[in-house]
Amino acid sequence: MEKARLRTLGLANLKWLHDHPALKEQKEYLISQQLFNDPLWQKAQTIAITKPMDFEFDTHILLKQGWAEGKSMLIPVTNTERRLSFHSVGPETKFTKTAFGVEEPVDEPEVGREVIDLLIVPGIVFTRSGFRIGFGGGFYDRFLLQFQGETCSLVFSEQIQEHWPIESFDQPVKRLFIS
């Protein structure tokens, strides 16, 4: 199946899960607990995540836990060259919504990729081996080419699709936490 069709199917699955909030919250809790109990999270001092759209995994859980544990939490900002920069955020950070509907921090300091210990990569569709289909902009694939830290994704079982063509520019994440 081609990526565009898989992306459509993946979005439909995420929206179905969003329409079943008790199930979505249960899965988010189980996935979060897997992550929080894993050395990837426990060893990381600087963690980069995205602010979610309402149908995506609710990363606010991770922000609160990270701040409670004294970790530095980062959120990406996109630029016109389809590049990501990551910015330090706190509970008082002000955000603005982009044309894509994603919240990005306003006036927060940029942090270099070399200080990120753990990058939690979003996606719509995943293979169990860590390849992912995102929204199609290539932002994360470009960033992952030069990123040396740990990577993982938080994945609902509804997002797993094994059979699609992996392309040369596709960059896998190292670990999936799935429920």
CSV table of N, CA and C in Angstrom, one decimal:
chain,number,residue,atom,x,y,z
A,1,MET,N,0.9,-1.2,0.0
A,1,MET,CA,0.0,0.0,0.0
A,1,MET,C,0.9,1.2,0.0
A,2,GLU,N,0.5,2.2,-0.7
A,2,GLU,CA,1.3,3.5,-0.8
A,2,GLU,C,1.2,4.3,0.4
A,3,LYS,N,2.2,5.2,0.7
A,3,LYS,CA,2.2,6.0,1.9
A,3,LYS,C,1.0,6.9,2.0
A,4,ALA,N,0.5,7.5,0.9
A,4,ALA,CA,-0.6,8.4,1.0
A,4,ALA,C,-1.9,7.7,1.6
A,5,ARG,N,-2.1,6.5,1.0
A,5,ARG,CA,-3.3,5.7,1.5
A,5,ARG,C,-3.1,5.3,2.9
A,6,LEU,N,-1.9,4.9,3.3
A,6,LEU,CA,-1.6,4.5,4.7
A,6,LEU,C,-1.8,5.6,5.6
A,7,ARG,N,-1.3,6.8,5.2
A,7,ARG,CA,-1.5,8.0,6.0
A,7,ARG,C,-2.9,8.3,6.3
A,8,THR,N,-3.8,8.2,5.3
A,8,THR,CA,-5.2,8.4,5.4
A,8,THR,C,-5.8,7.4,6.3
A,9,LEU,N,-5.4,6.1,6.2
A,9,LEU,CA,-5.9,5.0,7.1
A,9,LEU,C,-5.4,5.3,8.5
A,10,GLY,N,-4.2,5.7,8.7
A,10,GLY,CA,-3.6,5.9,10.0
A,10,GLY,C,-4.3,7.1,10.7
A,11,LEU,N,-4.6,8.1,10.0
A,11,LEU,CA,-5.4,9.3,10.5
A,11,LEU,C,-6.8,8.8,10.9
A,12,ALA,N,-7.4,8.0,10.1
A,12,ALA,CA,-8.7,7.5,10.4
A,12,ALA,C,-8.7,6.7,11.7
A,13,ASN,N,-7.7,5.9,11.8
A,13,ASN,CA,-7.5,5.1,13.1
A,13,ASN,C,-7.3,5.9,14.3
A,14,LEU,N,-6.5,7.0,14.2
A,14,LEU,CA,-6.2,7.9,15.3
A,14,LEU,C,-7.5,8.6,15.6
A,15,LYS,N,-8.3,9.0,14.6
A,15,LYS,CA,-9.5,9.8,14.9
A,15,LYS,C,-10.5,8.8,15.5
A,16,TRP,N,-10.6,7.6,15.1
A,16,TRP,CA,-11.5,6.6,15.8
A,16,TRP,C,-11.1,6.5,17.2
A,17,LEU,N,-9.8,6.4,17.5
A,17,LEU,CA,-9.4,6.2,18.9
A,17,LEU,C,-9.8,7.5,19.7
A,18,HIS,N,-9.6,8.6,19.1
A,18,HIS,CA,-10.0,9.9,19.7
A,18,HIS,C,-11.5,9.9,20.1
A,19,ASP,N,-12.3,9.3,19.3
A,19,ASP,CA,-13.7,9.2,19.5
A,19,ASP,C,-14.1,8.2,20.6
A,20,HIS,N,-13.1,7.5,21.1
A,20,HIS,CA,-13.2,6.5,22.2
A,20,HIS,C,-12.3,6.9,23.3
A,21,PRO,N,-12.6,8.1,24.0
A,21,PRO,CA,-11.6,8.6,24.9
A,21,PRO,C,-11.2,7.7,26.1
A,22,ALA,N,-12.1,6.9,26.6
A,22,ALA,CA,-11.7,6.0,27.7
A,22,ALA,C,-10.6,5.0,27.2
A,23,LEU,N,-10.7,4.5,26.1
A,23,LEU,CA,-9.8,3.6,25.5
A,23,LEU,C,-8.4,4.3,25.2
A,24,LYS,N,-8.5,5.5,24.6
A,24,LYS,CA,-7.3,6.3,24.3
A,24,LYS,C,-6.6,6.6,25.6
A,25,GLU,N,-7.3,7.0,26.6
A,25,GLU,CA,-6.6,7.4,27.9
A,25,GLU,C,-6.0,6.2,28.5
A,26,GLN,N,-6.6,5.0,28.5
A,26,GLN,CA,-6.0,3.8,29.0
A,26,GLN,C,-4.7,3.4,28.3
A,27,LYS,N,-4.8,3.5,27.0
A,27,LYS,CA,-3.6,3.2,26.2
A,27,LYS,C,-2.5,4.2,26.5
A,28,GLU,N,-2.8,5.5,26.5
A,28,GLU,CA,-1.8,6.5,26.9
A,28,GLU,C,-1.2,6.2,28.2
A,29,TYR,N,-2.0,5.8,29.2
A,29,TYR,CA,-1.4,5.5,30.5
A,29,TYR,C,-0.5,4.4,30.4
A,30,LEU,N,-0.9,3.3,29.8
A,30,LEU,CA,0.0,2.1,29.7
A,30,LEU,C,1.3,2.4,28.9
A,31,ILE,N,1.2,3.1,27.8
A,31,ILE,CA,2.4,3.5,27.1
A,31,ILE,C,3.3,4.4,27.9
A,32,SER,N,2.7,5.4,28.6
A,32,SER,CA,3.5,6.3,29.5
A,32,SER,C,4.2,5.5,30.5
A,33,GLN,N,3.5,4.6,31.2
A,33,GLN,CA,4.2,3.8,32.2
A,33,GLN,C,5.3,3.0,31.7
A,34,GLN,N,5.2,2.4,30.5
A,34,GLN,CA,6.3,1.7,29.9
A,34,GLN,C,7.5,2.6,29.7
A,35,LEU,N,7.2,3.8,29.2
A,35,LEU,CA,8.3,4.8,29.0
A,35,LEU,C,8.9,5.2,30.3
A,36,PHE,N,8.1,5.6,31.3
A,36,PHE,CA,8.7,6.1,32.5
A,36,PHE,C,9.5,5.1,33.3
A,37,ASN,N,9.2,3.8,33.1
A,37,ASN,CA,9.9,2.7,33.7
A,37,ASN,C,11.1,2.2,32.9
A,38,ASP,N,11.4,2.8,31.8
A,38,ASP,CA,12.5,2.4,30.9
A,38,ASP,C,13.7,3.2,31.2
A,39,PRO,N,14.9,2.6,31.1
A,39,PRO,CA,16.1,3.4,31.2
A,39,PRO,C,16.3,4.6,30.2
A,40,LEU,N,15.6,4.4,29.0
A,40,LEU,CA,15.7,5.5,28.0
A,40,LEU,C,15.2,6.8,28.7
A,41,TRP,N,14.1,6.8,29.4
A,41,TRP,CA,13.5,7.9,30.0
A,41,TRP,C,14.3,8.3,31.3
A,42,GLN,N,14.6,7.3,32.1
A,42,GLN,CA,15.2,7.5,33.4
A,42,GLN,C,16.6,8.1,33.3
A,43,LYS,N,17.3,7.7,32.3
A,43,LYS,CA,18.7,8.3,32.1
A,43,LYS,C,18.7,9.7,31.4
A,44,ALA,N,17.7,10.0,30.7
A,44,ALA,CA,17.6,11.2,29.9
A,44,ALA,C,17.4,12.4,30.8
A,45,GLN,N,18.2,13.4,30.5
A,45,GLN,CA,18.0,14.7,31.2
A,45,GLN,C,17.4,15.8,30.3
A,46,THR,N,17.5,15.6,29.0
A,46,THR,CA,16.9,16.6,28.1
A,46,THR,C,16.1,15.7,27.1
A,47,ILE,N,14.8,16.0,27.1
A,47,ILE,CA,13.9,15.2,26.3
A,47,ILE,C,13.1,16.1,25.3
A,48,ALA,N,13.1,15.7,24.1
A,48,ALA,CA,12.4,16.5,23.1
A,48,ALA,C,11.1,15.7,22.6
A,49,ILE,N,10.0,16.5,22.7
A,49,ILE,CA,8.7,15.9,22.3
A,49,ILE,C,7.9,17.0,21.5
A,50,THR,N,6.8,16.6,21.0
A,50,THR,CA,5.9,17.6,20.3
A,50,THR,C,4.7,17.8,21.1
A,51,LYS,N,4.1,19.0,20.9
A,51,LYS,CA,2.7,19.2,21.5
A,51,LYS,C,1.7,18.5,20.6
A,52,PRO,N,0.8,17.8,21.1
A,52,PRO,CA,-0.1,17.0,20.3
A,52,PRO,C,-1.3,17.7,19.7
A,53,MET,N,-1.8,17.2,18.6
A,53,MET,CA,-3.1,17.6,18.1
A,53,MET,C,-4.0,16.7,18.9
A,54,ASP,N,-5.3,17.0,19.0
A,54,ASP,CA,-6.2,16.3,19.9
A,54,ASP,C,-6.3,14.8,19.6
A,55,PHE,N,-6.1,14.3,18.4
A,55,PHE,CA,-6.2,12.9,18.1
A,55,PHE,C,-4.9,12.2,18.3
A,56,GLU,N,-3.8,12.9,18.6
A,56,GLU,CA,-2.5,12.2,18.8
A,56,GLU,C,-2.3,11.8,20.2
A,57,PHE,N,-1.2,11.1,20.5
A,57,PHE,CA,-0.9,10.7,21.8
A,57,PHE,C,-0.7,12.0,22.7
A,58,ASP,N,-1.3,12.1,23.8
A,58,ASP,CA,-1.3,13.3,24.7
A,58,ASP,C,0.0,13.4,25.4
A,59,THR,N,0.9,14.1,24.8
A,59,THR,CA,2.3,14.3,25.4
A,59,THR,C,2.3,15.2,26.6
A,60,HIS,N,1.2,15.9,27.0
A,60,HIS,CA,1.2,16.7,28.2
A,60,HIS,C,1.5,15.9,29.4
A,61,ILE,N,1.2,14.6,29.3
A,61,ILE,CA,1.5,13.6,30.4
A,61,ILE,C,3.1,13.6,30.6
A,62,LEU,N,3.8,13.6,29.5
A,62,LEU,CA,5.2,13.5,29.5
A,62,LEU,C,5.8,14.9,30.0
A,63,LEU,N,5.2,16.0,29.5
A,63,LEU,CA,5.7,17.3,30.0
A,63,LEU,C,5.7,17.4,31.5
A,64,LYS,N,4.5,17.1,32.0
A,64,LYS,CA,4.3,17.2,33.5
A,64,LYS,C,5.3,16.3,34.2
A,65,GLN,N,5.4,15.0,33.8
A,65,GLN,CA,6.3,14.1,34.4
A,65,GLN,C,7.8,14.5,34.3
A,66,GLY,N,8.2,15.0,33.2
A,66,GLY,CA,9.5,15.5,33.0
A,66,GLY,C,9.8,16.7,33.9
A,67,TRP,N,8.9,17.6,33.9
A,67,TRP,CA,9.2,18.8,34.8
A,67,TRP,C,9.2,18.3,36.3
A,68,ALA,N,8.3,17.4,36.7
A,68,ALA,CA,8.3,16.9,38.0
A,68,ALA,C,9.6,16.3,38.4
A,69,GLU,N,10.3,15.6,37.4
A,69,GLU,CA,11.5,14.9,37.6
A,69,GLU,C,12.8,15.9,37.4
A,70,GLY,N,12.5,17.1,37.1
A,70,GLY,CA,13.6,18.1,36.9
A,70,GLY,C,14.3,17.9,35.6
A,71,LYS,N,13.7,17.3,34.6
A,71,LYS,CA,14.2,17.2,33.3
A,71,LYS,C,14.0,18.4,32.4
A,72,SER,N,14.9,18.7,31.5
A,72,SER,CA,14.7,19.8,30.5
A,72,SER,C,13.8,19.2,29.4
A,73,MET,N,12.7,19.9,29.2
A,73,MET,CA,11.8,19.4,28.1
A,73,MET,C,11.8,20.4,27.0
A,74,LEU,N,11.8,19.9,25.8
A,74,LEU,CA,12.0,20.7,24.5
A,74,LEU,C,10.8,20.4,23.6
A,75,ILE,N,10.4,21.4,22.9
A,75,ILE,CA,9.3,21.3,21.9
A,75,ILE,C,9.9,21.9,20.6
A,76,PRO,N,9.6,21.3,19.4
A,76,PRO,CA,10.1,21.8,18.1
A,76,PRO,C,9.4,23.0,17.6
A,77,VAL,N,10.2,23.7,16.8
A,77,VAL,CA,9.6,24.8,16.0
A,77,VAL,C,10.0,24.5,14.5
A,78,THR,N,9.1,24.6,13.6
A,78,THR,CA,9.4,24.4,12.2
A,78,THR,C,9.8,25.7,11.5
A,79,ASN,N,10.7,25.6,10.5
A,79,ASN,CA,11.0,26.8,9.8
A,79,ASN,C,10.8,26.5,8.3
A,80,THR,N,11.0,27.6,7.5
A,80,THR,CA,10.6,27.5,6.1
A,80,THR,C,11.5,26.5,5.3
A,81,GLU,N,12.6,26.1,5.7
A,81,GLU,CA,13.4,25.2,5.0
A,81,GLU,C,13.1,23.7,5.4
A,82,ARG,N,11.9,23.6,6.0
A,82,ARG,CA,11.4,22.3,6.5
A,82,ARG,C,12.4,21.6,7.5
A,83,ARG,N,12.9,22.5,8.4
A,83,ARG,CA,13.9,22.0,9.4
A,83,ARG,C,13.2,22.2,10.7
A,84,LEU,N,13.6,21.4,11.7
A,84,LEU,CA,13.2,21.5,13.1
A,84,LEU,C,14.3,22.2,13.9
A,85,SER,N,13.9,23.0,14.8
A,85,SER,CA,14.8,23.5,15.9
A,85,SER,C,14.0,23.2,17.2
A,86,PHE,N,14.7,22.8,18.2
A,86,PHE,CA,14.1,22.5,19.5
A,86,PHE,C,14.3,23.6,20.5
A,87,HIS,N,13.3,23.9,21.3
A,87,HIS,CA,13.3,25.0,22.2
A,87,HIS,C,12.9,24.5,23.6
A,88,SER,N,13.6,25.0,24.6
A,88,SER,CA,13.3,24.6,26.0
A,88,SER,C,12.0,25.3,26.4
A,89,VAL,N,11.1,24.5,27.1
A,89,VAL,CA,9.8,25.0,27.6
A,89,VAL,C,9.6,24.6,29.0
A,90,GLY,N,8.8,25.4,29.7
A,90,GLY,CA,8.4,25.2,31.0
A,90,GLY,C,6.9,25.4,31.2
A,91,PRO,N,6.4,25.2,32.4
A,91,PRO,CA,4.9,25.3,32.6
A,91,PRO,C,4.3,26.6,32.2
A,92,GLU,N,5.2,27.7,32.2
A,92,GLU,CA,4.6,29.1,31.9
A,92,GLU,C,4.8,29.4,30.4
A,93,THR,N,5.4,28.6,29.6
A,93,THR,CA,5.7,28.9,28.2
A,93,THR,C,4.4,29.2,27.5
A,94,LYS,N,4.5,30.2,26.6
A,94,LYS,CA,3.4,30.6,25.7
A,94,LYS,C,3.6,29.9,24.4
A,95,PHE,N,2.5,29.5,23.8
A,95,PHE,CA,2.6,28.8,22.5
A,95,PHE,C,1.7,29.5,21.5
A,96,THR,N,2.0,29.3,20.2
A,96,THR,CA,1.2,29.7,19.1
A,96,THR,C,0.9,28.6,18.2
A,97,LYS,N,-0.3,28.6,17.6
A,97,LYS,CA,-0.7,27.5,16.7
A,97,LYS,C,-0.2,27.8,15.3
A,98,THR,N,0.4,26.8,14.7
A,98,THR,CA,0.9,27.0,13.3
A,98,THR,C,-0.2,26.7,12.3
A,99,ALA,N,0.1,26.9,11.0
A,99,ALA,CA,-0.9,26.7,10.0
A,99,ALA,C,-1.2,25.2,9.9
A,100,PHE,N,-0.3,24.3,10.4
A,100,PHE,CA,-0.5,22.9,10.5
A,100,PHE,C,-1.4,22.5,11.6
A,101,GLY,N,-1.7,23.4,12.5
A,101,GLY,CA,-2.5,23.1,13.7
A,101,GLY,C,-1.6,22.6,14.9
A,102,VAL,N,-0.3,22.8,14.8
A,102,VAL,CA,0.6,22.3,15.9
A,102,VAL,C,1.0,23.5,16.7
A,103,GLU,N,1.1,23.3,18.0
A,103,GLU,CA,1.5,24.4,18.9
A,103,GLU,C,3.0,24.4,19.0
A,104,GLU,N,3.6,25.6,18.9
A,104,GLU,CA,5.0,25.8,19.0
A,104,GLU,C,5.3,26.9,20.0
A,105,PRO,N,6.4,26.8,20.7
A,105,PRO,CA,6.7,27.8,21.8
A,105,PRO,C,7.1,29.1,21.1
A,106,VAL,N,6.8,30.2,21.9
A,106,VAL,CA,7.1,31.5,21.4
A,106,VAL,C,8.2,32.1,22.3
A,107,ASP,N,9.2,32.6,21.7
A,107,ASP,CA,10.3,33.3,22.5
A,107,ASP,C,11.0,32.4,23.5
A,108,GLU,N,11.2,31.2,23.2
A,108,GLU,CA,12.0,30.3,24.1
A,108,GLU,C,13.3,30.0,23.5
A,109,PRO,N,14.4,29.8,24.3
A,109,PRO,CA,15.7,29.6,23.8
A,109,PRO,C,15.8,28.3,23.0
A,110,GLU,N,16.5,28.3,21.9
A,110,GLU,CA,16.8,27.1,21.1
A,110,GLU,C,17.9,26.3,21.8
A,111,VAL,N,17.8,25.0,21.6
A,111,VAL,CA,18.8,24.1,22.2
A,111,VAL,C,19.4,23.3,21.1
A,112,GLY,N,20.7,23.1,21.1
A,112,GLY,CA,21.3,22.3,20.0
A,112,GLY,C,21.0,20.8,20.1
A,113,ARG,N,20.9,20.2,18.9
A,113,ARG,CA,20.6,18.8,18.9
A,113,ARG,C,21.5,17.9,19.7
A,114,GLU,N,22.7,18.3,19.9
A,114,GLU,CA,23.7,17.5,20.6
A,114,GLU,C,23.4,17.4,22.1
A,115,VAL,N,22.6,18.2,22.6
A,115,VAL,CA,22.2,18.1,24.1
A,115,VAL,C,21.0,17.3,24.3
A,116,ILE,N,20.3,16.9,23.2
A,116,ILE,CA,19.0,16.1,23.4
A,116,ILE,C,19.4,14.6,23.7
A,117,ASP,N,19.0,14.2,24.8
A,117,ASP,CA,19.3,12.8,25.2
A,117,ASP,C,18.3,11.8,24.6
A,118,LEU,N,17.0,12.2,24.5
A,118,LEU,CA,15.9,11.4,24.1
A,118,LEU,C,15.0,12.2,23.2
A,119,LEU,N,14.8,11.8,22.0
A,119,LEU,CA,13.9,12.4,21.0
A,119,LEU,C,12.7,11.5,20.9
A,120,ILE,N,11.5,11.9,21.3
A,120,ILE,CA,10.3,11.2,21.1
A,120,ILE,C,9.6,11.6,19.8
A,121,VAL,N,9.6,10.7,18.8
A,121,VAL,CA,9.3,11.1,17.5
A,121,VAL,C,7.8,10.8,17.2
A,122,PRO,N,7.0,11.7,16.7
A,122,PRO,CA,5.6,11.5,16.4
A,122,PRO,C,5.5,10.7,15.1
A,123,GLY,N,4.3,10.2,14.8
A,123,GLY,CA,4.0,9.6,13.5
A,123,GLY,C,2.6,9.2,13.5
A,124,ILE,N,2.2,8.8,12.3
A,124,ILE,CA,0.8,8.4,12.0
A,124,ILE,C,0.7,6.8,11.9
A,125,VAL,N,1.7,6.3,11.2
A,125,VAL,CA,1.8,4.8,10.9
A,125,VAL,C,3.2,4.4,11.2
A,126,PHE,N,3.3,3.2,11.8
A,126,PHE,CA,4.6,2.6,12.2
A,126,PHE,C,4.7,1.2,11.8
A,127,THR,N,6.0,0.7,11.5
A,127,THR,CA,6.3,-0.7,11.4
A,127,THR,C,6.9,-1.0,12.8
A,128,ARG,N,6.8,-2.3,13.1
A,128,ARG,CA,7.4,-2.7,14.4
A,128,ARG,C,8.9,-2.5,14.5
A,129,SER,N,9.5,-2.4,13.3
A,129,SER,CA,11.0,-2.2,13.3
A,129,SER,C,11.3,-0.7,13.4
A,130,GLY,N,10.3,0.2,13.6
A,130,GLY,CA,10.6,1.6,13.8
A,130,GLY,C,10.5,2.6,12.7
A,131,PHE,N,10.2,2.1,11.5
A,131,PHE,CA,9.9,3.0,10.4
A,131,PHE,C,8.6,3.7,10.6
A,132,ARG,N,8.4,4.9,10.1
A,132,ARG,CA,7.2,5.6,10.4
A,132,ARG,C,6.8,6.5,9.2
A,133,ILE,N,5.5,6.7,9.2
A,133,ILE,CA,5.0,7.7,8.2
A,133,ILE,C,4.4,8.8,9.0
A,134,GLY,N,4.9,10.0,8.8
A,134,GLY,CA,4.4,11.2,9.5
A,134,GLY,C,3.3,11.9,8.6
A,135,PHE,N,3.3,13.3,8.7
A,135,PHE,CA,2.4,14.0,8.0
A,135,PHE,C,2.9,14.4,6.6
A,136,GLY,N,4.1,14.0,6.2
A,136,GLY,CA,4.5,14.1,4.8
A,136,GLY,C,5.5,15.2,4.6
A,137,GLY,N,5.9,16.0,5.6
A,137,GLY,CA,6.8,17.1,5.4
A,137,GLY,C,8.2,16.7,5.4
A,138,GLY,N,8.6,15.6,6.0
A,138,GLY,CA,9.9,15.1,6.0
A,138,GLY,C,10.8,15.8,7.1
A,139,PHE,N,10.1,16.6,8.0
A,139,PHE,CA,10.9,17.3,9.1
A,139,PHE,C,11.7,16.3,9.9
A,140,TYR,N,11.1,15.3,10.4
A,140,TYR,CA,11.8,14.4,11.3
A,140,TYR,C,12.8,13.5,10.6
A,141,ASP,N,12.5,13.1,9.4
A,141,ASP,CA,13.5,12.3,8.7
A,141,ASP,C,14.8,13.1,8.4
A,142,ARG,N,14.6,14.4,8.1
A,142,ARG,CA,15.8,15.3,7.9
A,142,ARG,C,16.5,15.4,9.2
A,143,PHE,N,15.8,15.6,10.3
A,143,PHE,CA,16.4,15.8,11.6
A,143,PHE,C,17.2,14.6,12.1
A,144,LEU,N,16.5,13.4,11.9
A,144,LEU,CA,17.1,12.1,12.3
A,144,LEU,C,18.4,11.8,11.6
A,145,LEU,N,18.6,12.3,10.4
A,145,LEU,CA,19.8,12.0,9.6
A,145,LEU,C,21.1,12.4,10.4
A,146,GLN,N,21.0,13.5,11.2
A,146,GLN,CA,22.1,14.0,11.9
A,146,GLN,C,22.0,13.9,13.4
A,147,PHE,N,21.0,13.2,13.9
A,147,PHE,CA,20.8,13.1,15.3
A,147,PHE,C,21.5,11.9,15.9
A,148,GLN,N,22.3,12.0,16.9
A,148,GLN,CA,23.0,10.9,17.5
A,148,GLN,C,22.4,10.3,18.8
A,149,GLY,N,21.4,11.0,19.4
A,149,GLY,CA,20.9,10.6,20.6
A,149,GLY,C,19.9,9.4,20.5
A,150,GLU,N,19.2,9.1,21.6
A,150,GLU,CA,18.3,8.0,21.6
A,150,GLU,C,16.9,8.5,21.0
A,151,THR,N,16.2,7.6,20.3
A,151,THR,CA,14.9,7.9,19.7
A,151,THR,C,13.9,6.8,20.1
A,152,CYS,N,12.7,7.3,20.3
A,152,CYS,CA,11.6,6.3,20.5
A,152,CYS,C,10.3,7.0,20.0
A,153,SER,N,9.3,6.2,19.9
A,153,SER,CA,7.9,6.7,19.5
A,153,SER,C,6.9,6.0,20.4
A,154,LEU,N,5.8,6.7,20.7
A,154,LEU,CA,4.7,6.2,21.6
A,154,LEU,C,3.6,5.9,20.6
A,155,VAL,N,3.2,4.6,20.5
A,155,VAL,CA,2.4,4.1,19.4
A,155,VAL,C,1.2,3.4,19.9
A,156,PHE,N,0.1,3.7,19.4
A,156,PHE,CA,-1.1,2.9,19.6
A,156,PHE,C,-1.1,1.7,18.7
A,157,SER,N,-1.6,0.6,19.1
A,157,SER,CA,-1.5,-0.6,18.3
A,157,SER,C,-2.3,-0.4,17.0
A,158,GLU,N,-3.2,0.6,17.0
A,158,GLU,CA,-4.0,0.9,15.8
A,158,GLU,C,-3.1,1.6,14.7
A,159,GLN,N,-1.9,2.0,15.1
A,159,GLN,CA,-1.0,2.7,14.1
A,159,GLN,C,-0.1,1.7,13.4
A,160,ILE,N,0.0,0.5,13.8
A,160,ILE,CA,0.9,-0.5,13.3
A,160,ILE,C,0.4,-1.0,11.9
A,161,GLN,N,1.3,-0.9,10.9
A,161,GLN,CA,1.0,-1.4,9.6
A,161,GLN,C,2.4,-1.9,9.0
A,162,GLU,N,2.5,-3.1,8.8
A,162,GLU,CA,3.8,-3.7,8.4
A,162,GLU,C,4.2,-3.6,7.0
A,163,HIS,N,3.2,-3.5,6.1
A,163,HIS,CA,3.6,-3.7,4.6
A,163,HIS,C,3.5,-2.4,3.8
A,164,TRP,N,4.6,-1.7,3.7
A,164,TRP,CA,4.6,-0.6,2.9
A,164,TRP,C,6.1,-0.4,2.5
A,165,PRO,N,6.3,0.3,1.3
A,165,PRO,CA,7.7,0.4,0.8
A,165,PRO,C,8.5,1.4,1.7
A,166,ILE,N,9.6,1.0,2.2
A,166,ILE,CA,10.5,1.9,2.9
A,166,ILE,C,11.4,2.5,1.9
A,167,GLU,N,11.5,3.9,2.0
A,167,GLU,CA,12.2,4.6,1.0
A,167,GLU,C,13.6,5.0,1.6
A,168,SER,N,14.5,5.4,0.7
A,168,SER,CA,15.9,5.6,1.1
A,168,SER,C,16.0,6.7,2.2
A,169,PHE,N,15.1,7.7,2.1
A,169,PHE,CA,15.2,8.8,3.1
A,169,PHE,C,14.5,8.5,4.4
A,170,ASP,N,13.7,7.4,4.5
A,170,ASP,CA,13.0,7.1,5.7
A,170,ASP,C,14.0,6.7,6.8
A,171,GLN,N,13.9,7.3,8.0
A,171,GLN,CA,14.8,7.1,9.1
A,171,GLN,C,14.0,6.4,10.2
A,172,PRO,N,14.4,5.3,10.7
A,172,PRO,CA,13.6,4.6,11.8
A,172,PRO,C,13.9,5.2,13.1
A,173,VAL,N,13.0,5.0,14.1
A,173,VAL,CA,13.3,5.3,15.5
A,173,VAL,C,13.8,4.0,16.1
A,174,LYS,N,14.6,4.1,17.1
A,174,LYS,CA,15.2,2.9,17.7
A,174,LYS,C,14.3,2.0,18.6
A,175,ARG,N,13.2,2.7,19.1
A,175,ARG,CA,12.4,1.9,20.0
A,175,ARG,C,11.0,2.4,20.0
A,176,LEU,N,10.0,1.4,20.0
A,176,LEU,CA,8.6,1.7,20.1
A,176,LEU,C,8.1,1.3,21.4
A,177,PHE,N,7.2,2.1,22.0
A,177,PHE,CA,6.4,1.8,23.2
A,177,PHE,C,5.0,1.7,22.7
A,178,ILE,N,4.4,0.5,22.8
A,178,ILE,CA,3.1,0.2,22.1
A,178,ILE,C,2.1,-0.3,23.1
A,179,SER,N,0.8,0.1,22.9
A,179,SER,CA,-0.3,-0.5,23.6
A,179,SER,C,-1.5,-0.4,22.6
